[in-house]
XYZ file of C-alpha atoms in Angstrom:
565
model
C -0.112 -0.142 0.204
C 0.856 3.810 -0.109
C 1.265 3.542 3.609
C 4.240 1.254 3.159
C 5.837 3.809 1.039
C 5.836 6.693 3.249
C 2.141 7.919 2.691
C -0.775 7.563 4.813
C -3.919 5.572 4.230
C -5.841 8.674 3.229
C -3.200 9.223 0.318
C -3.996 6.168 -1.432
C -7.265 7.333 -2.945
C -5.866 10.547 -4.540
C -2.238 9.486 -5.067
C -2.756 5.754 -6.708
C -3.984 7.141 -9.842
C -2.362 8.574 -12.891
C -1.911 12.070 -14.070
C -5.111 13.949 -14.432
C -6.600 14.377 -17.801
C -5.133 18.007 -18.558
C -1.499 16.346 -17.799
C -1.789 14.693 -21.100
C -2.502 16.741 -24.397
C -2.377 15.772 -27.673
C -0.123 18.397 -29.611
C -2.005 19.993 -32.721
C -1.233 18.417 -36.145
C 1.641 20.607 -37.648
C 2.610 19.922 -41.441
C 6.317 20.284 -40.290
C 5.911 16.588 -38.723
C 7.130 15.509 -42.569
C 10.583 16.561 -41.108
C 10.510 14.061 -38.675
C 9.805 10.710 -40.723
C 9.522 7.468 -38.966
C 11.041 5.497 -41.860
C 14.421 7.469 -43.025
C 16.454 9.929 -42.173
C 16.038 13.112 -43.866
C 18.831 14.739 -46.349
C 20.258 18.067 -45.227
C 23.172 20.079 -47.046
C 25.484 22.537 -45.942
C 27.168 24.819 -48.358
C 29.089 28.204 -46.591
C 32.335 29.895 -47.131
C 35.196 27.217 -45.987
C 36.917 29.910 -43.797
C 33.372 30.679 -41.980
C 33.238 26.808 -41.653
C 36.566 26.393 -40.108
C 35.518 29.325 -37.901
C 32.345 27.832 -36.892
C 33.991 24.591 -36.148
C 36.725 26.099 -33.744
C 34.216 28.073 -31.652
C 34.095 26.603 -28.204
C 33.585 26.949 -24.547
C 36.005 25.628 -21.835
C 35.419 24.729 -18.125
C 37.388 27.989 -17.157
C 34.433 29.673 -19.020
C 32.024 27.412 -16.967
C 33.536 27.280 -13.646
C 36.268 30.458 -13.517
C 35.853 33.915 -12.643
C 32.597 34.640 -14.372
C 30.632 31.617 -12.964
C 27.715 32.974 -10.499
C 27.449 36.207 -12.257
C 24.494 35.168 -14.777
C 23.448 32.900 -17.412
C 26.055 31.595 -19.552
C 27.009 33.468 -23.056
C 26.682 31.733 -26.101
C 30.414 31.636 -27.748
C 28.604 30.620 -31.171
C 27.791 32.889 -33.568
C 25.829 32.235 -36.992
C 27.431 32.118 -40.264
C 25.581 32.670 -43.847
C 25.036 29.568 -45.779
C 22.919 27.715 -48.443
C 21.144 24.726 -47.080
C 18.870 22.186 -48.878
C 16.629 19.946 -46.506
C 14.748 16.979 -48.034
C 15.559 18.748 -51.861
C 14.189 22.122 -50.692
C 17.178 24.813 -51.137
C 16.822 28.144 -48.880
C 19.709 30.471 -49.393
C 21.174 32.761 -47.046
C 20.276 31.410 -43.605
C 22.052 31.041 -40.628
C 24.139 28.143 -39.281
C 25.630 28.090 -35.781
C 27.632 25.514 -33.388
C 25.716 24.383 -30.504
C 26.642 22.446 -27.161
C 27.269 23.134 -23.443
C 30.602 21.148 -22.755
C 29.942 17.376 -23.478
C 28.620 17.351 -26.934
C 31.109 20.043 -28.202
C 33.106 19.031 -31.180
C 35.757 20.604 -33.960
C 35.181 17.600 -36.301
C 31.721 16.897 -36.311
C 30.034 19.717 -34.394
C 26.282 19.856 -33.659
C 24.400 22.536 -35.254
C 21.717 25.051 -35.286
C 19.998 26.051 -38.465
C 18.078 29.271 -38.560
C 16.092 29.861 -41.591
C 15.268 33.250 -40.951
C 18.521 34.529 -39.384
C 19.406 37.042 -42.203
C 16.157 37.401 -43.777
C 12.315 37.167 -42.384
C 9.659 34.793 -43.455
C 12.148 31.878 -44.785
C 11.400 28.495 -43.549
C 12.231 24.439 -44.609
C 8.763 23.312 -45.032
C 7.266 25.538 -42.587
C 10.236 25.292 -40.028
C 12.352 28.144 -38.924
C 14.805 26.264 -37.439
C 16.826 22.724 -37.169
C 18.487 21.537 -34.514
C 21.250 18.610 -35.297
C 23.102 16.975 -32.381
C 25.709 15.146 -32.862
C 25.016 12.903 -29.746
C 28.643 12.217 -29.260
C 27.784 10.373 -25.790
C 25.434 8.078 -27.505
C 27.396 6.254 -29.925
C 23.978 3.943 -30.930
C 22.180 7.175 -31.859
C 18.974 5.931 -30.196
C 18.886 7.038 -26.807
C 17.712 10.785 -27.513
C 14.548 9.647 -29.541
C 13.762 6.594 -27.181
C 13.372 9.102 -24.202
C 11.443 12.016 -26.318
C 9.075 9.233 -27.473
C 8.249 7.886 -24.034
C 7.973 11.470 -22.339
C 5.283 12.180 -25.031
C 3.591 9.131 -24.706
C 3.331 9.953 -20.935
C 1.666 13.288 -21.829
C 4.846 15.116 -21.051
C 5.784 17.453 -24.140
C 9.098 16.780 -25.646
C 10.769 17.573 -28.461
C 10.098 15.431 -31.705
C 12.895 13.639 -32.830
C 14.427 11.714 -35.890
C 17.492 11.626 -37.783
C 19.490 13.575 -40.550
C 22.205 12.470 -42.947
C 24.154 15.839 -43.119
C 26.763 16.769 -45.815
C 28.659 20.142 -45.580
C 30.688 21.566 -48.479
C 30.586 18.134 -50.209
C 31.937 16.720 -47.068
C 29.660 13.754 -45.675
C 29.408 14.411 -41.873
C 27.317 11.316 -41.408
C 24.456 10.863 -39.046
C 22.865 13.318 -36.672
C 19.875 13.372 -34.378
C 17.042 15.919 -35.288
C 15.059 17.215 -32.688
C 12.687 20.106 -32.325
C 14.066 23.674 -31.137
C 12.322 24.568 -27.846
C 11.008 28.085 -29.401
C 7.272 29.556 -29.365
C 6.181 27.071 -32.632
C 6.791 24.300 -30.256
C 5.038 25.946 -27.162
C 2.212 26.662 -29.463
C 1.616 22.983 -30.869
C 1.913 21.365 -27.608
C -0.137 24.144 -25.131
C -2.109 25.941 -27.261
C -0.466 29.539 -26.674
C 2.922 30.583 -26.949
C 2.861 33.928 -24.871
C 4.192 32.278 -22.229
C 8.094 32.784 -20.645
C 10.599 30.040 -21.541
C 13.334 29.325 -19.426
C 16.327 27.222 -20.077
C 17.877 25.503 -16.892
C 22.156 24.707 -17.195
C 23.425 23.497 -14.075
C 20.340 25.447 -12.513
C 18.355 25.256 -9.201
C 15.452 26.743 -7.249
C 18.058 27.441 -4.282
C 20.149 30.171 -3.060
C 23.197 30.786 -5.386
C 21.906 28.337 -8.161
C 19.172 30.393 -9.860
C 21.623 32.751 -11.625
C 22.214 30.319 -14.712
C 18.406 30.182 -15.535
C 18.162 31.839 -18.823
C 14.796 33.475 -19.928
C 14.198 33.120 -23.285
C 11.329 35.114 -24.212
C 9.592 37.998 -22.728
C 12.763 39.771 -21.960
C 11.299 43.156 -22.530
C 9.095 42.571 -19.379
C 12.062 42.066 -17.245
C 13.231 39.151 -15.214
C 10.117 37.022 -14.984
C 9.305 36.034 -11.293
C 8.529 32.398 -12.092
C 11.900 31.200 -10.795
C 11.822 32.885 -7.419
C 8.695 31.950 -7.043
C 9.439 28.466 -6.640
C 12.761 29.220 -4.693
C 10.508 30.786 -2.003
C 7.679 27.887 -2.121
C 10.337 25.393 -1.404
C 11.276 27.528 1.732
C 7.937 26.879 3.410
C 7.368 24.364 6.245
C 6.506 20.740 5.169
C 2.814 21.191 5.994
C 2.674 23.945 3.374
C 5.057 22.464 1.150
C 2.501 20.678 -1.575
C 0.274 23.641 -1.887
C 2.991 26.155 -2.241
C 4.768 24.236 -5.001
C 1.479 23.466 -6.517
C 0.516 27.317 -6.877
C 3.390 27.946 -8.858
C 4.356 24.499 -10.595
C 1.918 22.028 -12.474
C 3.039 19.459 -9.439
C 0.888 16.710 -11.161
C 2.758 16.866 -14.444
C 6.266 17.084 -12.848
C 5.545 13.849 -10.925
C 5.395 11.986 -14.500
C 8.459 14.081 -15.828
C 10.598 13.294 -12.646
C 9.453 9.501 -12.679
C 10.367 9.414 -16.535
C 13.991 11.275 -16.040
C 14.429 8.428 -13.644
C 12.990 5.212 -15.522
C 14.962 6.323 -18.801
C 18.263 7.065 -16.663
C 18.518 10.777 -17.649
C 21.224 11.425 -14.914
C 22.132 14.617 -16.616
C 18.759 15.999 -16.032
C 17.153 18.204 -13.722
C 16.319 15.497 -10.559
C 20.006 13.884 -11.519
C 22.414 17.111 -12.229
C 20.285 20.219 -12.305
C 20.766 20.329 -15.949
C 19.127 20.017 -19.271
C 15.984 20.850 -18.813
C 13.417 23.846 -20.105
C 10.431 25.471 -18.160
C 7.245 27.013 -19.622
C 5.330 29.249 -17.784
C 2.140 28.783 -19.135
C 0.056 31.886 -19.550
C -3.428 30.654 -18.362
C -2.018 30.187 -14.590
C 1.594 30.862 -14.613
C 2.404 27.636 -13.274
C 5.806 26.119 -14.836
C 5.734 23.015 -16.886
C 9.010 20.990 -17.045
C 10.438 19.959 -20.389
C 13.224 17.421 -21.091
C 16.144 18.445 -22.905
C 19.729 16.854 -23.531
C 18.645 13.359 -23.343
C 21.708 11.442 -25.342
C 23.394 10.077 -22.055
C 19.940 7.981 -21.551
C 19.212 4.206 -21.426
C 22.248 3.291 -19.420
C 23.293 3.222 -15.835
C 23.429 6.581 -14.247
C 26.826 8.084 -12.649
C 27.272 8.084 -9.036
C 25.749 11.123 -8.074
C 25.523 10.202 -4.222
C 28.538 11.358 -2.087
C 28.184 8.837 0.628
C 29.648 5.963 -1.530
C 26.341 4.264 -1.474
C 25.301 2.266 -4.581
C 22.949 4.599 -6.687
C 19.301 3.658 -6.396
C 17.523 2.703 -9.657
C 14.047 4.258 -8.644
C 15.094 7.897 -7.643
C 17.372 10.956 -8.632
C 17.206 13.901 -6.207
C 19.989 16.143 -6.673
C 17.800 19.056 -7.615
C 16.264 20.808 -4.835
C 12.601 20.351 -5.846
C 12.936 16.579 -6.424
C 15.099 16.153 -3.128
C 12.383 18.275 -0.830
C 9.495 15.986 -2.408
C 11.283 12.582 -1.799
C 12.037 13.546 1.756
C 8.301 14.551 2.299
C 6.145 11.801 3.200
C 3.313 12.753 0.742
C 5.541 13.843 -1.860
C 7.337 10.440 -1.562
C 4.242 8.495 -1.704
C 2.856 10.374 -4.454
C 6.201 10.222 -6.621
C 6.538 6.522 -5.805
C 2.741 6.102 -7.203
C 3.325 7.881 -10.430
C 6.443 6.071 -10.859
C 4.671 2.883 -10.729
C 1.925 4.022 -12.806
C 4.575 4.958 -15.913
C 5.947 1.490 -15.524
C 2.265 0.000 -15.932
C 0.991 2.141 -18.443
C 3.746 3.654 -20.420
C 6.833 1.586 -20.179
C 6.771 -1.403 -22.543
C 9.472 -3.700 -23.465
C 7.905 -4.796 -26.369
C 7.249 -1.406 -27.660
C 10.865 -0.278 -27.045
C 12.394 -3.266 -28.664
C 10.150 -2.452 -31.679
C 11.228 1.089 -31.806
C 14.879 -0.028 -31.421
C 14.352 -2.159 -34.400
C 13.076 0.470 -36.459
C 15.707 2.918 -35.675
C 18.146 0.370 -36.226
C 17.367 -0.030 -39.856
C 17.457 3.522 -40.471
C 20.736 3.967 -38.422
C 22.821 1.058 -39.863
C 23.246 1.891 -43.520
C 24.442 5.607 -42.599
C 27.312 4.672 -39.640
C 31.097 5.059 -40.929
C 33.133 1.719 -40.586
C 34.535 2.962 -37.651
C 31.440 3.734 -35.806
C 30.099 0.147 -36.210
C 31.635 -1.493 -33.020
C 30.859 1.386 -30.742
C 27.181 1.439 -32.174
C 26.752 -2.503 -31.918
C 28.001 -2.327 -28.196
C 25.402 0.514 -27.256
C 22.637 -1.244 -28.906
C 23.328 -4.013 -26.638
C 23.490 -2.130 -23.610
C 19.998 -0.126 -24.498
C 18.490 -3.429 -25.004
C 19.665 -4.896 -21.740
C 18.396 -1.879 -20.186
C 15.076 -1.915 -21.440
C 14.806 -5.537 -20.354
C 16.119 -4.931 -16.954
C 14.653 -1.833 -16.133
C 11.129 -2.583 -14.706
C 12.587 -5.462 -12.169
C 15.291 -3.171 -11.097
C 12.731 -0.582 -9.946
C 10.060 -2.678 -8.732
C 12.558 -4.724 -6.745
C 13.177 -1.492 -4.630
C 9.508 -0.695 -4.713
C 8.835 -4.009 -3.268
C 11.276 -3.347 -0.556
C 9.938 -0.416 0.817
C 10.931 2.061 -2.016
C 14.484 3.705 -2.877
C 16.962 5.414 -0.524
C 18.281 8.963 -1.239
C 20.369 10.222 1.856
C 22.811 12.371 -0.266
C 23.329 16.062 0.907
C 22.888 19.052 -1.446
C 25.901 19.399 -3.312
C 28.147 22.484 -2.870
C 28.664 25.260 -5.130
C 30.227 24.090 -8.669
C 31.991 27.354 -9.267
C 35.924 27.158 -8.910
C 36.903 29.446 -5.931
C 39.414 31.822 -7.030
C 42.833 31.913 -5.112
C 45.255 33.815 -6.858
C 47.096 34.666 -9.786
C 49.822 32.926 -11.014
C 52.726 34.190 -13.148
C 55.640 31.920 -14.446
C 58.549 32.666 -16.863
C 60.724 29.665 -18.360
C 64.122 29.977 -19.926
C 65.415 26.067 -20.597
C 65.339 23.522 -23.430
C 62.924 21.207 -24.726
C 63.935 18.060 -23.254
C 65.062 19.054 -19.910
C 62.061 16.823 -18.517
C 64.748 14.321 -18.139
C 66.900 15.884 -15.737
C 66.573 14.125 -12.437
C 66.994 17.306 -10.155
C 64.435 19.980 -11.607
C 66.187 22.492 -9.828
C 69.372 22.224 -11.518
C 67.715 23.106 -14.750
C 67.231 26.534 -13.643
C 65.525 29.568 -15.519
C 62.312 29.643 -13.834
C 60.042 32.157 -11.743
C 56.991 31.156 -10.236
C 54.835 34.436 -8.590
C 51.475 33.950 -6.843
C 49.587 37.359 -6.689
C 48.553 37.895 -3.985
C 51.546 35.924 -2.338
C 50.274 32.993 -0.347
C 52.649 32.704 3.045
C 53.147 29.390 3.014
C 53.939 28.910 -0.915
C 56.778 31.264 -1.032
C 60.039 30.145 -1.897
C 63.385 31.566 -3.781
C 65.256 28.463 -5.413
C 63.262 27.575 -8.939
C 63.888 25.245 -11.542
C 61.931 24.200 -14.858
C 61.506 20.906 -17.063
C 59.822 20.815 -20.335
C 59.689 17.869 -22.752
C 57.515 15.056 -23.609
C 55.103 14.165 -20.480
C 56.615 10.949 -18.641
C 53.150 10.171 -17.529
C 51.846 7.078 -19.368
C 48.301 8.635 -19.799
C 49.625 11.772 -21.317
C 52.410 10.257 -23.088
C 51.199 12.052 -26.569
C 51.489 15.325 -24.790
C 54.144 17.757 -23.993
C 54.822 19.185 -20.215
C 55.705 22.133 -18.669
C 56.702 22.092 -14.772
C 57.919 25.091 -12.999
C 59.145 24.186 -9.659
C 59.378 26.475 -6.415
C 61.340 24.879 -3.278
C 59.342 26.270 -0.410
C 60.751 27.416 2.848
C 59.368 24.022 4.630
C 61.077 21.884 2.083
C 58.318 21.076 0.175
C 57.883 21.846 -3.607
C 55.540 23.588 -5.718
C 55.001 22.729 -8.811
C 52.756 24.568 -11.436
C 52.045 22.199 -14.546
C 50.847 22.419 -18.126
C 50.268 19.405 -20.503
C 49.661 20.482 -24.019
C 49.916 19.003 -27.697
C 53.571 19.260 -28.722
C 52.841 20.300 -32.302
C 51.377 23.641 -30.535
C 54.630 24.827 -29.484
C 56.325 27.437 -31.726
C 57.707 30.735 -32.188
C 55.111 33.280 -31.060
C 52.129 30.728 -30.299
C 49.565 31.868 -27.768
C 48.155 28.904 -26.079
C 44.767 29.041 -24.495
C 44.228 26.675 -21.373
C 40.902 25.098 -22.632
C 40.714 22.197 -20.214
C 40.426 19.768 -22.835
C 43.725 19.816 -25.157
C 45.502 21.923 -22.444
C 45.344 21.305 -19.018
C 46.770 23.372 -16.398
C 47.314 22.557 -12.380
C 49.039 23.569 -9.374
C 50.406 20.684 -6.872
C 52.496 20.570 -3.951
C 54.995 17.750 -2.929
C 55.702 17.371 0.787
C 59.448 16.804 1.634
C 58.821 13.220 1.828
C 57.247 13.283 -1.670
C 53.399 13.027 -0.832
C 51.555 14.912 -3.291
C 48.585 17.532 -2.679
C 46.352 18.721 -5.395
C 46.144 22.347 -4.954
C 43.620 23.202 -7.862
C 43.443 24.218 -11.639
C 44.750 26.957 -13.528
C 43.267 28.659 -16.290
C 44.965 31.288 -18.636
C 47.541 31.456 -21.524
C 50.973 30.424 -22.101
C 53.034 32.447 -24.734
C 55.781 30.832 -26.432
C 58.651 33.362 -26.862
C 60.990 30.874 -28.546
C 60.310 26.722 -28.835
C 59.477 23.937 -30.592
C 59.249 20.254 -29.657
C 62.582 19.153 -31.289
C 64.787 17.669 -28.400
C 67.529 20.218 -27.099
C 65.507 23.135 -28.820
C 65.378 26.211 -26.657
C 62.700 26.842 -25.019
C 61.648 30.579 -23.603
C 58.119 31.164 -22.432
C 55.856 32.935 -19.784
C 52.443 31.807 -18.554
C 49.923 33.544 -16.499
C 46.713 32.416 -15.083
C 44.470 32.380 -12.041
C 44.468 29.667 -9.641
C 41.140 27.858 -8.849
C 40.112 25.337 -5.846
C 37.811 22.634 -7.603
């Protein structure tokens, strides 16, 4: 009974049912559905200035952009710009449209970037068969290409508006880029089709939550001219009331019934990088009828797989709940909220989740995908396909076993701020040769200075050294490494170190620490050579003279900000 799951017997009448009727809405028919066929991938051909394409591919953001000095100051700014192009979609050619790169961090690529195509970026009125925008995802976290569409289909089947999803075979400037997943853009046409009114306020949540210090990253997408919408703060305030008032306060600002279904679906499909799991990858729509927020899933390429362990106690992740977001956590720790959620979880398993239907969808998509894979993609796709099928077969039993044992447990505390904490600026100069990494005593290879601004009293020394060469770390064997050593007054050693591609070392080069190709970090070795990790460094390396040839002179400087993770 629900009482066994944490609710009172009086809850059972109202909470044992599925979602209310108005939570399940059939989207209006739309002629643009033709761009999401179920039996093939659409063909997309992009032609643009090759220099623009190279510039588009190179645009990126780094961990420093996300976690560094600007973290906490407001929504993340996009580093991507639209470039003019001619685009043909299913034989329909439209000239002078906008094409840009997309992605937050995990999906970024400079060889096969995800793309946004905006038909009316430069000229009003242009569309592709009525569609103003196309969103083409490289889904590089999903080598099987199926997880996104499988997830969104289930959300839609449960009455939760989710992007339409299909496939696209893409060519850019005559180069076959291969398979992409084509999804709806969550703009006004989506809201009009699914909710009957597009005048409400749209928000995007990117590592965003309804608690102090976490609301700054919500990005308001519409109605900006009216000023900041009140909806996010309203939820934050509702979450601050007592347990006795919680459900009523939340239901006044969120369609709580629909959120329960949304939450249960995130859990069942394993969307660890969604709202409940990682406070990430979701949209909100404040419906103009009552201004209550509706949750919309996004970024579901890492689903249909075992969730990352998000709990901090080392306990195994439960199958039946994710509650990293404050809204989910507060509801799960509330007796009636927990009972409501677990009842909705069971309803989704009983009424929406179907192993036979999932396998039929996988079979259908496999016929579309298989002929479009490059040879080097086949092994990974085959492995992922097996993982997805096993996930489908096991998911019901995993969750229902927890329900039968009294329900899953979530006892992880709310995580701390993810922004890196600024400590100091690090300034380093180098005067040595490439290959000095082989000098056993780093202080014998002199020519380095390390300065911390402001000075840290216990991190100041006068004896310095430098090592440069190919990394002696087997996991970084293809990278060059630069290490600046400072012998501290207590006998320990401070090391500022960078790993970077050796081919980037050339006279006059300025190399950004992007935490992808180039890493920067600060460590200390005690007199007994016990290592202490002090943090990361962003910034730039300026090569005055240098190359990756053994014995070549190496003169350079580096400046960066030292951050605690």
